[in-house]
XYZ file of C-alpha atoms in Angstrom:
559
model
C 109.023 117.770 104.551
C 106.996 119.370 107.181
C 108.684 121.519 110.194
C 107.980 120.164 113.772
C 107.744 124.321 115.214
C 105.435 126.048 116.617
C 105.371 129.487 115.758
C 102.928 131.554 115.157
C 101.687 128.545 114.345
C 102.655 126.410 116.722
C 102.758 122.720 116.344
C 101.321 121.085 119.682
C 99.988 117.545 119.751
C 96.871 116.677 120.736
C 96.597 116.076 124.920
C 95.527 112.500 125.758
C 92.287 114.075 126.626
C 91.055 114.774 123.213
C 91.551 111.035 122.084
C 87.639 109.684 121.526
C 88.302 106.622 123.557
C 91.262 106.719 125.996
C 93.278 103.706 125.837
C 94.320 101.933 128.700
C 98.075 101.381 128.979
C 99.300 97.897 127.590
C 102.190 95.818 126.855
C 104.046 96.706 123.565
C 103.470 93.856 121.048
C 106.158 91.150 120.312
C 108.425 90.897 116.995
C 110.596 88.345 116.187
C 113.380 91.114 115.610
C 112.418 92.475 118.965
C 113.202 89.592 121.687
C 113.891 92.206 124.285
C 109.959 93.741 123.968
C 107.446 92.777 126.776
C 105.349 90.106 125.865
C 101.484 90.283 125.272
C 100.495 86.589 125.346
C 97.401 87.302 126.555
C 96.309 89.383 123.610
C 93.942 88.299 120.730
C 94.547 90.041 117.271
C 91.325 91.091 115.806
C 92.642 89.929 112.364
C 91.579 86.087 111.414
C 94.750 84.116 110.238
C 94.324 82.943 106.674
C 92.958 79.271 105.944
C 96.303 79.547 103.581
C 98.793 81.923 102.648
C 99.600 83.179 99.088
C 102.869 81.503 98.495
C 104.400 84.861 97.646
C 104.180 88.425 98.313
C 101.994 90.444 97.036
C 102.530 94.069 95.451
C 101.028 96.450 97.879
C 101.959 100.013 96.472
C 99.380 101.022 94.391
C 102.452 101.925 91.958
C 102.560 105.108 93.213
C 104.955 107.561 93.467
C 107.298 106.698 96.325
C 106.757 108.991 99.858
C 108.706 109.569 102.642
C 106.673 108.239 105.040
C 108.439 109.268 108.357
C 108.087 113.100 106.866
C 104.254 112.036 106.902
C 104.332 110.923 110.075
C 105.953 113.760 111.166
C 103.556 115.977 109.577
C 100.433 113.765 111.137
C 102.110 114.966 114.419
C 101.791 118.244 113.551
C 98.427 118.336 112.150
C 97.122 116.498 114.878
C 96.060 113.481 112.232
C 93.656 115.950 111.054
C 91.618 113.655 108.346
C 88.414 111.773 107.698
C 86.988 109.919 110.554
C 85.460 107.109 110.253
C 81.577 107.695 110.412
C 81.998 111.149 108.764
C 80.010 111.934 105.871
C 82.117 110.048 103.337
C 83.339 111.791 100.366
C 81.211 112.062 96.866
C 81.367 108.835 95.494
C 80.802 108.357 91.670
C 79.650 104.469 92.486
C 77.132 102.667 94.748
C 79.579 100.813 97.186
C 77.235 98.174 97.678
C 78.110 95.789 94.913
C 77.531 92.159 95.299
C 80.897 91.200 93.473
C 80.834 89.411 90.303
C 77.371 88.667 88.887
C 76.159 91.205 91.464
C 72.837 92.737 90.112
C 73.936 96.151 87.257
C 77.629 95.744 88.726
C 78.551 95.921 84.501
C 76.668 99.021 84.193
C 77.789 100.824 87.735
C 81.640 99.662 86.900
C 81.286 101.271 82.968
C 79.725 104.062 84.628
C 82.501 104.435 87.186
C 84.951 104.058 84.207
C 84.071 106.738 82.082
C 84.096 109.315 85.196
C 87.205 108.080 85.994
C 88.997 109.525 82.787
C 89.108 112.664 83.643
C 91.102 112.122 86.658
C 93.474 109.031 84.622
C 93.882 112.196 82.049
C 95.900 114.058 84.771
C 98.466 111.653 84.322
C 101.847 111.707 82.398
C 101.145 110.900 78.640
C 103.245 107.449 79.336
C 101.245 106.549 82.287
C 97.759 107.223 80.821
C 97.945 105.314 77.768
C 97.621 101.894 78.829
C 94.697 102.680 81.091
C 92.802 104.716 78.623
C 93.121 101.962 76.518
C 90.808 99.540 78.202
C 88.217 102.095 78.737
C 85.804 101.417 75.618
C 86.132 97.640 76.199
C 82.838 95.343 76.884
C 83.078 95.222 80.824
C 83.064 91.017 79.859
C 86.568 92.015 78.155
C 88.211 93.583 81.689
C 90.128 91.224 83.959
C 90.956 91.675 87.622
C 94.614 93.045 86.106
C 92.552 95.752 84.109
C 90.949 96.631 86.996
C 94.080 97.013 88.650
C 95.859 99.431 86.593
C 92.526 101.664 86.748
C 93.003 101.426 90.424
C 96.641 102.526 90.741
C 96.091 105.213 87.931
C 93.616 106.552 90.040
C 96.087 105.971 93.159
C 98.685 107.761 91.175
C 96.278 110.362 90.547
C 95.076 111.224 93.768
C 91.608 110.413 93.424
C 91.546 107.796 96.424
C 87.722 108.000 96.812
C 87.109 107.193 93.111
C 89.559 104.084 93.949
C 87.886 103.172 96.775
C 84.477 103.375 94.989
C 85.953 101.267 92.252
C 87.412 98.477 94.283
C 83.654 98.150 95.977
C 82.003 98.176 92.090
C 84.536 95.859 90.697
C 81.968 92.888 88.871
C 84.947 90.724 88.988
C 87.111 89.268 92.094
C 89.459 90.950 93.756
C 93.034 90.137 94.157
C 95.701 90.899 96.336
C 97.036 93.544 94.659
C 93.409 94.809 94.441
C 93.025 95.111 98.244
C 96.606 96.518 99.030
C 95.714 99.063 96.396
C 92.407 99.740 98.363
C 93.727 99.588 101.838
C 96.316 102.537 100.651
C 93.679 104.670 99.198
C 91.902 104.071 102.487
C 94.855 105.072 104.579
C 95.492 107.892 102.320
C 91.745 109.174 102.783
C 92.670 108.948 106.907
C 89.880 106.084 107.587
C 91.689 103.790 109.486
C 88.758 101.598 110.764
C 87.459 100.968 106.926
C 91.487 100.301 105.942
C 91.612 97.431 108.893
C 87.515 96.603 107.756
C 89.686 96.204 104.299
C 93.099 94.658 105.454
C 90.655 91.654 107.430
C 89.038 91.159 104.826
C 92.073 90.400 102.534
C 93.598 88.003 104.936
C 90.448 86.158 105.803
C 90.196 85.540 101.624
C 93.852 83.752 102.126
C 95.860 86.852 100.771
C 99.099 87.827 102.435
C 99.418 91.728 102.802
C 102.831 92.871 102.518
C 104.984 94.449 105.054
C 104.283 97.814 103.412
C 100.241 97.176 103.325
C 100.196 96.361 107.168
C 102.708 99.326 108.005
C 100.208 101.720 106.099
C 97.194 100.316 108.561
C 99.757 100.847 111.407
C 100.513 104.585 110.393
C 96.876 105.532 110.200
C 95.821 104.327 112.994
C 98.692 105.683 114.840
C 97.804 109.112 113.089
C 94.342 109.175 114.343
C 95.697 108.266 117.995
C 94.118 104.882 117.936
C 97.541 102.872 119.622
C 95.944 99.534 120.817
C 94.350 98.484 117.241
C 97.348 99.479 115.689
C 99.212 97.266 117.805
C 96.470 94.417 117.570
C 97.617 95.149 113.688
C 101.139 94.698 114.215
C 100.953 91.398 116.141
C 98.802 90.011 113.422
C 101.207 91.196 111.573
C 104.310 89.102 113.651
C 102.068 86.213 112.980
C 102.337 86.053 109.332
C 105.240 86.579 109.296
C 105.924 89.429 108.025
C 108.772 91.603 109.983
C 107.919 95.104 110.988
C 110.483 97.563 109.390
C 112.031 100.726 111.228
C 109.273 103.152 109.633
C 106.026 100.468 111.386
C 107.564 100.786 114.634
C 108.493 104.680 113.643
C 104.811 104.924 113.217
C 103.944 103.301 116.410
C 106.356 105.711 118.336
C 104.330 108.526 117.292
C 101.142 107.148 117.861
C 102.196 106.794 121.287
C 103.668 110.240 121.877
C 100.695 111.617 120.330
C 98.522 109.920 122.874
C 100.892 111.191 125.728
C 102.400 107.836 126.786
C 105.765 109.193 126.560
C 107.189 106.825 128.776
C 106.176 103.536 126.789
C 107.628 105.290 123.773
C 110.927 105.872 125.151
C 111.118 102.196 126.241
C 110.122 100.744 123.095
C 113.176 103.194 121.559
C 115.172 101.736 123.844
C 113.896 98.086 123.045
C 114.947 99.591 119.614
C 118.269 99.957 120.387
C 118.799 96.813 121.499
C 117.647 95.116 118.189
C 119.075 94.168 115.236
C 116.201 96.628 114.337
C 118.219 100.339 114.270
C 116.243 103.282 115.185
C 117.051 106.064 112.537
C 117.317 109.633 113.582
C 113.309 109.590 112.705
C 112.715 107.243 115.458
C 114.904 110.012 117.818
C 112.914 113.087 116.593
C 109.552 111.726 116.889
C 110.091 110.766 120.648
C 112.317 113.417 121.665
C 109.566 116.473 120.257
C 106.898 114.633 121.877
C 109.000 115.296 125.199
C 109.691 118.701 123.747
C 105.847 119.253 123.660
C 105.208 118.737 127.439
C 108.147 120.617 128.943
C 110.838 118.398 129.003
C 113.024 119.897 126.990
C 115.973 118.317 129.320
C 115.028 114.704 128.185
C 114.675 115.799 124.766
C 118.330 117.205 125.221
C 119.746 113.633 126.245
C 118.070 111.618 123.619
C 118.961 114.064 121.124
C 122.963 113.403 122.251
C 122.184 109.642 122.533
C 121.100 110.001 118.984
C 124.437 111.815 117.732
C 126.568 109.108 119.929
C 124.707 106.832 117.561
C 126.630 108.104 114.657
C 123.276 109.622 113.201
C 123.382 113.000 112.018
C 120.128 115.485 113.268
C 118.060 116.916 110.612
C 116.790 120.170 110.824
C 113.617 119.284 112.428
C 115.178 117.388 115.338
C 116.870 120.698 115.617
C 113.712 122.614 115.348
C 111.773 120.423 117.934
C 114.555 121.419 120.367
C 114.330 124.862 119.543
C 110.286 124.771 120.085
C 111.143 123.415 123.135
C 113.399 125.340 124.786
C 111.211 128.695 123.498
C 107.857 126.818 125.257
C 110.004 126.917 128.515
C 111.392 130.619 128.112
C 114.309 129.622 127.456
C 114.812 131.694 124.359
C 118.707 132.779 125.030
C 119.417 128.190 125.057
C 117.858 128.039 121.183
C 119.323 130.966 120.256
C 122.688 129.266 120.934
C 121.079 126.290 119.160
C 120.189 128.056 116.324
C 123.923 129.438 116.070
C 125.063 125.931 116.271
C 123.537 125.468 113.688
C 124.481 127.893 111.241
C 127.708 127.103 111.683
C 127.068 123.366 110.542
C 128.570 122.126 107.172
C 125.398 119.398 106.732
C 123.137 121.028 104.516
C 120.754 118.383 105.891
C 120.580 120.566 108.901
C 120.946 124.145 108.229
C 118.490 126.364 109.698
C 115.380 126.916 107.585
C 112.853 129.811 108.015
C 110.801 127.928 110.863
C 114.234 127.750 112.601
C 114.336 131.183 112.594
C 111.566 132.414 112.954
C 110.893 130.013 116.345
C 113.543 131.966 117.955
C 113.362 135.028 116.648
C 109.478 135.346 117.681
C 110.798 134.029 121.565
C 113.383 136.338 121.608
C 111.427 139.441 120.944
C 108.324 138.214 123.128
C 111.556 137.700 125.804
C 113.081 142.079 125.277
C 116.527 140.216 123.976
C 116.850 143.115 120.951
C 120.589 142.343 120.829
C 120.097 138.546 119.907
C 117.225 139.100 117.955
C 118.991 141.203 115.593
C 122.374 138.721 115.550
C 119.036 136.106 114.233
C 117.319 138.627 111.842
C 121.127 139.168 110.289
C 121.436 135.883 109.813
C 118.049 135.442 108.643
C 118.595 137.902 106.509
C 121.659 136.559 104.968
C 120.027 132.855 104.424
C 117.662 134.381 102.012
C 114.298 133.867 104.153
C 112.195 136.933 104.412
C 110.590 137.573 107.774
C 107.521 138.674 108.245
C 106.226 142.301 108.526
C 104.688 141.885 111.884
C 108.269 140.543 113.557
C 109.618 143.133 111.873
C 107.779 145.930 113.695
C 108.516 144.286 116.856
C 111.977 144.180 116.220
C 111.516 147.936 115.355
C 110.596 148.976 118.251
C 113.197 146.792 120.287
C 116.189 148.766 118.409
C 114.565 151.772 119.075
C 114.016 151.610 122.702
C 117.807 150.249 122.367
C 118.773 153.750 121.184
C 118.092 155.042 124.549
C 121.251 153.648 125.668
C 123.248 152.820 122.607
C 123.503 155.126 120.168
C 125.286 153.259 117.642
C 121.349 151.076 117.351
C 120.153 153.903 115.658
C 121.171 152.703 112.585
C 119.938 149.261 112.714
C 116.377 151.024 114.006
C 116.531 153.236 110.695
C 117.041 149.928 108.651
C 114.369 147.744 109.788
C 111.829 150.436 109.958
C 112.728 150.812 106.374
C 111.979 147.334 105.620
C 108.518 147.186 107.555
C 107.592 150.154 105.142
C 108.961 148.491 102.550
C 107.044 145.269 102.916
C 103.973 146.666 102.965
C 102.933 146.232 106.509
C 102.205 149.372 108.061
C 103.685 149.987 111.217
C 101.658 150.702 114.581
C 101.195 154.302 115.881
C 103.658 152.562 118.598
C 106.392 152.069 116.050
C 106.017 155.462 114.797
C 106.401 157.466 117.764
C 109.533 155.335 119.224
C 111.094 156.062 115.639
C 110.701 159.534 116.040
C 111.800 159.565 119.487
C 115.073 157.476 118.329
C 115.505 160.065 115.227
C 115.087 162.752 117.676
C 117.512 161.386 120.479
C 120.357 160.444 118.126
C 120.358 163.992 115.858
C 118.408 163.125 112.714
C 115.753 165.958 114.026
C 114.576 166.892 110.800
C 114.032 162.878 110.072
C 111.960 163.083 113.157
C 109.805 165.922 112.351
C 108.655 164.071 108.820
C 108.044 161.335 110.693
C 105.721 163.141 113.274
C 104.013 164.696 109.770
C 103.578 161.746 108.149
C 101.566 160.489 110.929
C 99.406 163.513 111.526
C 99.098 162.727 107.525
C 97.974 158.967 108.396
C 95.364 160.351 111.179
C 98.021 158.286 113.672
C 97.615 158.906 117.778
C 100.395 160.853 118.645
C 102.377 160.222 122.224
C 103.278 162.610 123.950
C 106.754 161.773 124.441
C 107.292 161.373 120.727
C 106.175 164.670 119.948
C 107.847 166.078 123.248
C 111.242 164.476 122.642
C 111.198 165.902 119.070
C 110.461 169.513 120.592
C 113.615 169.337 123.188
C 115.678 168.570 120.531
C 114.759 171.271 118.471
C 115.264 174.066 121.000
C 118.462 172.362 122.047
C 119.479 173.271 118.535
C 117.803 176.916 118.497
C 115.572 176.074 116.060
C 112.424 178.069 117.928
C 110.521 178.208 115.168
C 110.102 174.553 114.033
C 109.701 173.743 117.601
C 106.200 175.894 117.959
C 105.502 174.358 114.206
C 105.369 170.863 115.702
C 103.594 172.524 118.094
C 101.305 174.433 116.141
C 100.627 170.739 114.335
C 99.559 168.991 117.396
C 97.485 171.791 118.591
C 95.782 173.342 115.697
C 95.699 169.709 113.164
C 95.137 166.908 115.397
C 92.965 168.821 118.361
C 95.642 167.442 121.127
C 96.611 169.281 123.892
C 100.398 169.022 124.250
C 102.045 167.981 127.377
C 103.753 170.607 130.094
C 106.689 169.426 128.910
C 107.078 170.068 125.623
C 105.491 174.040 126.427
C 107.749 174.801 129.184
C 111.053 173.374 126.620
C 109.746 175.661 123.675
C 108.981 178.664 127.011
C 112.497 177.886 127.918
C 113.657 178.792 124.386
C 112.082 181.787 123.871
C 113.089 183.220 127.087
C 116.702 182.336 126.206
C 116.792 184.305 122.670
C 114.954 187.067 124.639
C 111.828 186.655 122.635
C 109.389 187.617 125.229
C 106.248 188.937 123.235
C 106.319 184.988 121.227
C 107.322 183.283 124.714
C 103.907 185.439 126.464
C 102.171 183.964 123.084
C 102.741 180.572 124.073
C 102.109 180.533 128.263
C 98.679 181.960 126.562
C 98.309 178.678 124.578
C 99.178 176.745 127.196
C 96.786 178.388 129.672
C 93.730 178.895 127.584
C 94.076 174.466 127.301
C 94.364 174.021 130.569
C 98.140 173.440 130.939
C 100.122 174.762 134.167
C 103.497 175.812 132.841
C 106.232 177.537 135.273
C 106.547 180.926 135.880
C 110.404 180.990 135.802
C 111.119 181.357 132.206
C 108.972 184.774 131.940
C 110.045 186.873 135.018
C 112.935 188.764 133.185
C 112.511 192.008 131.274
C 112.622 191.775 127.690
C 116.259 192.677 126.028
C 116.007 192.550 122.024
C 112.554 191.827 121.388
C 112.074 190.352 117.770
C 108.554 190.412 115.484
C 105.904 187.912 117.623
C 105.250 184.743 115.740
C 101.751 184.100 115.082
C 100.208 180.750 116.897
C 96.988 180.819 114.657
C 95.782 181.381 118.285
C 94.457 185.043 120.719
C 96.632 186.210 123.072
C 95.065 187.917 126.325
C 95.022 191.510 126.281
């Protein structure tokens, strides 16, 4: 099932803007289970009521696998009902669609034509499945019957090949029956053409078939998906006036359609209407509304129907969570989803743990937000979950510990580990990274840890900052080390052509001067001068007391 955050990848819908034709608002349609709904006696369905209805109902699966249809829906939200439009270049087709029906011009020759392709796909199938359909293929087309027909159809269905259905169901030399046009108006659905599905589902009840609740709740979902609110709703009170009684998942469908188009408002009414049904909204019905809320910024409403939802006895799944958590993280209110998120790794339903979108939602706010202590609490439990994060939140993170470090020590050690892993998982961290790493190493005692560091990115032809290379320096003359201090020195100079700070020449000056090693402390005021650097005075104006062999800086020293 599809997450409903945005993270990297966000997960906006649509704004009512981008909708082809904006829709004017209307009165939700009527439903037998739905008394309390506003009435729309004044609309005409666009679908023609049957001369007679099929005394029973009609299959309208195309025996395929079953799918959690609220998980698509959710996922339509997501994608922004991303699909094919009708009046798009249609897909390959292995048939002319233009048949005449039965007795229509070389409909037996396009339809044994159409077979044979269609093997290859059938083949996919289990071994159990494929039999009976493979079976009729090198029949006369006199031999195949509608029902024939009909198990091609759903084998395709089953398949995947929806196109090669469709194409089928227009080639068919024989009539087509009800299960024939359900089978055709899923593939349709499926293939996200909602006008040709309705083109399909008139059709079938102007020939006196009855579509099943399923068939008319598959219209009703793809046009929802594709934003198009009033024809779905034209659907569903053609729909009422067969008969045939809307389940939870049409009106889930028609709850998203409406937050996806922005009218927010009419979908928390008909919720409400919901409520007051025999009909029960599930938690679906909860999520869908309460992320479209989430989506503009009003993350407090979201809030209230989420509690409404769990003083409904239904239990949140993780992506009602995670809309909440997108929510409050659009809003910059990282620190509220981080308590979320907490809340919800301490929940015993498995059914809404935190996944990795849960984490990383909040973990991304709370490092775009400086909140290094809580981001590491979520990488822990990350972490511990089993979910890998990725390299690039990783180096953020980094470099949150590290400027940590500055005033708490103890950080250090969580810097060293998660600079370790951004090495480790083979993204390279910036020159940034680097030099705040060596600055932590430097400022918490791991000096020679430092240094590599600093090498290693003279190695890697990284920019080096001054205060990395500075900081690394100090604390080498803190420690007496003279020597390695004019190395690193020596390495910026002479290696990477920089021209160190005043800084870092006047720490190493200050050195010198106190082991009395005037001659190498003269050496380096030289350096410093002949780059252009103004260094104090103070460190060279006492006489020399156990002078010691002059280092050589690789560079002349005035006469």
């Amino acid at each position: 099932m599809a997450s409903l955050c945005v993270h990297h990848t966000s997960l906006p819908l649509s704004p009512p803007h981008q909708v082809t034709v904006p829709e004017p608002s209307r009165a939700l349609p009527p439903s037998s289970r739905l008394p309390a709904l506003p009435s729309s006696s004044n609309h005409v369905s666009a679908l023609p009521r049957p001369a007679a209805a099929a005394s029973s109902a009609f299959a309208c699966h195309c025996k395929a696998p079953v799918r959690d249809h609220d998980a698509e829906l959710l996922r339509a939200l997501r994608s922004n009902g991303n699909g094919t439009l009708h009046g798009d270049t249609a897909p390959p087709q292995v048939l002319d669609s233009r048949s005449d029906g039965p007795g229509g011009g070389d409909g037996s020759k396009r339809s044994r034509f159409c077979a044979r392709d269609c093997a290859k796909r059938i083949m996919e199938l289990p071994v159990e499945e494929r039999v009976k359909v493979l079976d009729l293929l090198p029949r006369d087309d006199a031999a195949l019957t509608v029902s024939d027909y009909n198990d091609i159809l759903s084998a395709l269905a089953r398949a995947g090949d929806h196109a090669t259905a469709v194409a089928l169901f227009r080639a068919m030399p024989v009539a087509p029956d009800a299960h024939s046009f359900a089978t055709a108006v899923q593939c349709l659905c499926r293939q996200g053409a909602p006008d040709e599905a309705k083109l399909a589902l008139d059709e079938m009840v102007a020939r006196g078939f009855r579509p099943s609740v399923a068939t008319f709740s598959a219209v009703v979902g793809c046009l929802c998906k594709r934003g198009r609110v009033t024809k779905a709703m034209e659907v569903l009170d053609a729909m009422c006036g067969l008969g045939c009684e809307p389940t939870i998942r049409t009106y889930n469908s028609l709850v998203g359609g409406l937050c996806y188009v922005g009218r927010l408002e009419e979908a928390l009414e008909l919720l409400k209407k919901l409520k007051d049904s025999p009909l029960t909204p599930d938690i679906y019905t909860f999520t869908i509304v309460l992320d479209g809320f989430c989506k503009v910024g009003r993350t407090e409403e979201a809030t209230a129907i989420f509690h409404d939802a769990i003083g409904m006895g239904l239990s949140p799944t993780t992506f009602t969570y995670n809309a909440l958590l997108n929510g409050h993280c659009k809003e910059g209110n990282p620190l509220k989803a981080f308590a979320l998120l907490m809340e919800m790794c301490g929940n015993n339903d498995a059914a809404c743990l935190p996944d990795k979108t849960s984490f990383g939602i909040v973990l991304t706010a709370l490092l775009r937000a400086g909140e290094t202590s809580a981001a590491w609490q979520t990488y822990k439990r990350m972490e511990r979950a089993g979910f890998e994060v990725d390299g690039r939140a990783l180096d953020t993170l980094a470099r949150g510990l590290c400027r940590r470090c500055a005033t708490d020590a103890s950080a250090l050690g969580d810097a060293e580990e998660v600079f370790a892993k951004v090495v480790a998982s083979g993204h390279e961290p910036v020159s940034y990274t680097y030099c705040l790493m060596a600055q932590a190493l430097a400022r918490g005692g791991e000096v020679d840890a430092a240094v590599a560091l600093l090498e290693d990115m003279v190695r890697k032809g990284y920019a080096l900052r001054k205060r990395a290379y500075t900081d690394v320096v100090r604390a080498l003359c803190d420690r007496g080390r003279a020597r390695d201090a004019l190395q690193v020195l020596v390495l910026v100079m002479i290696v990477r052509d920089f021209v160190p700070g005043r800084n870092a020449f006047e720490a190493l000056l200050g050195e010198l001067s106190r082991q009395g090693r005037w001659a190498d402390a003269m050496a380096v005021y030289a350096a410093a001068v002949k780059r252009g650097v103004v260094v104090s005075w103070k460190h060279l104006g006492r006489e020399a007391h156990s002078p010691e062999e002059p280092i050589r800086l690789g560079v002349p020293v005035p006469q």
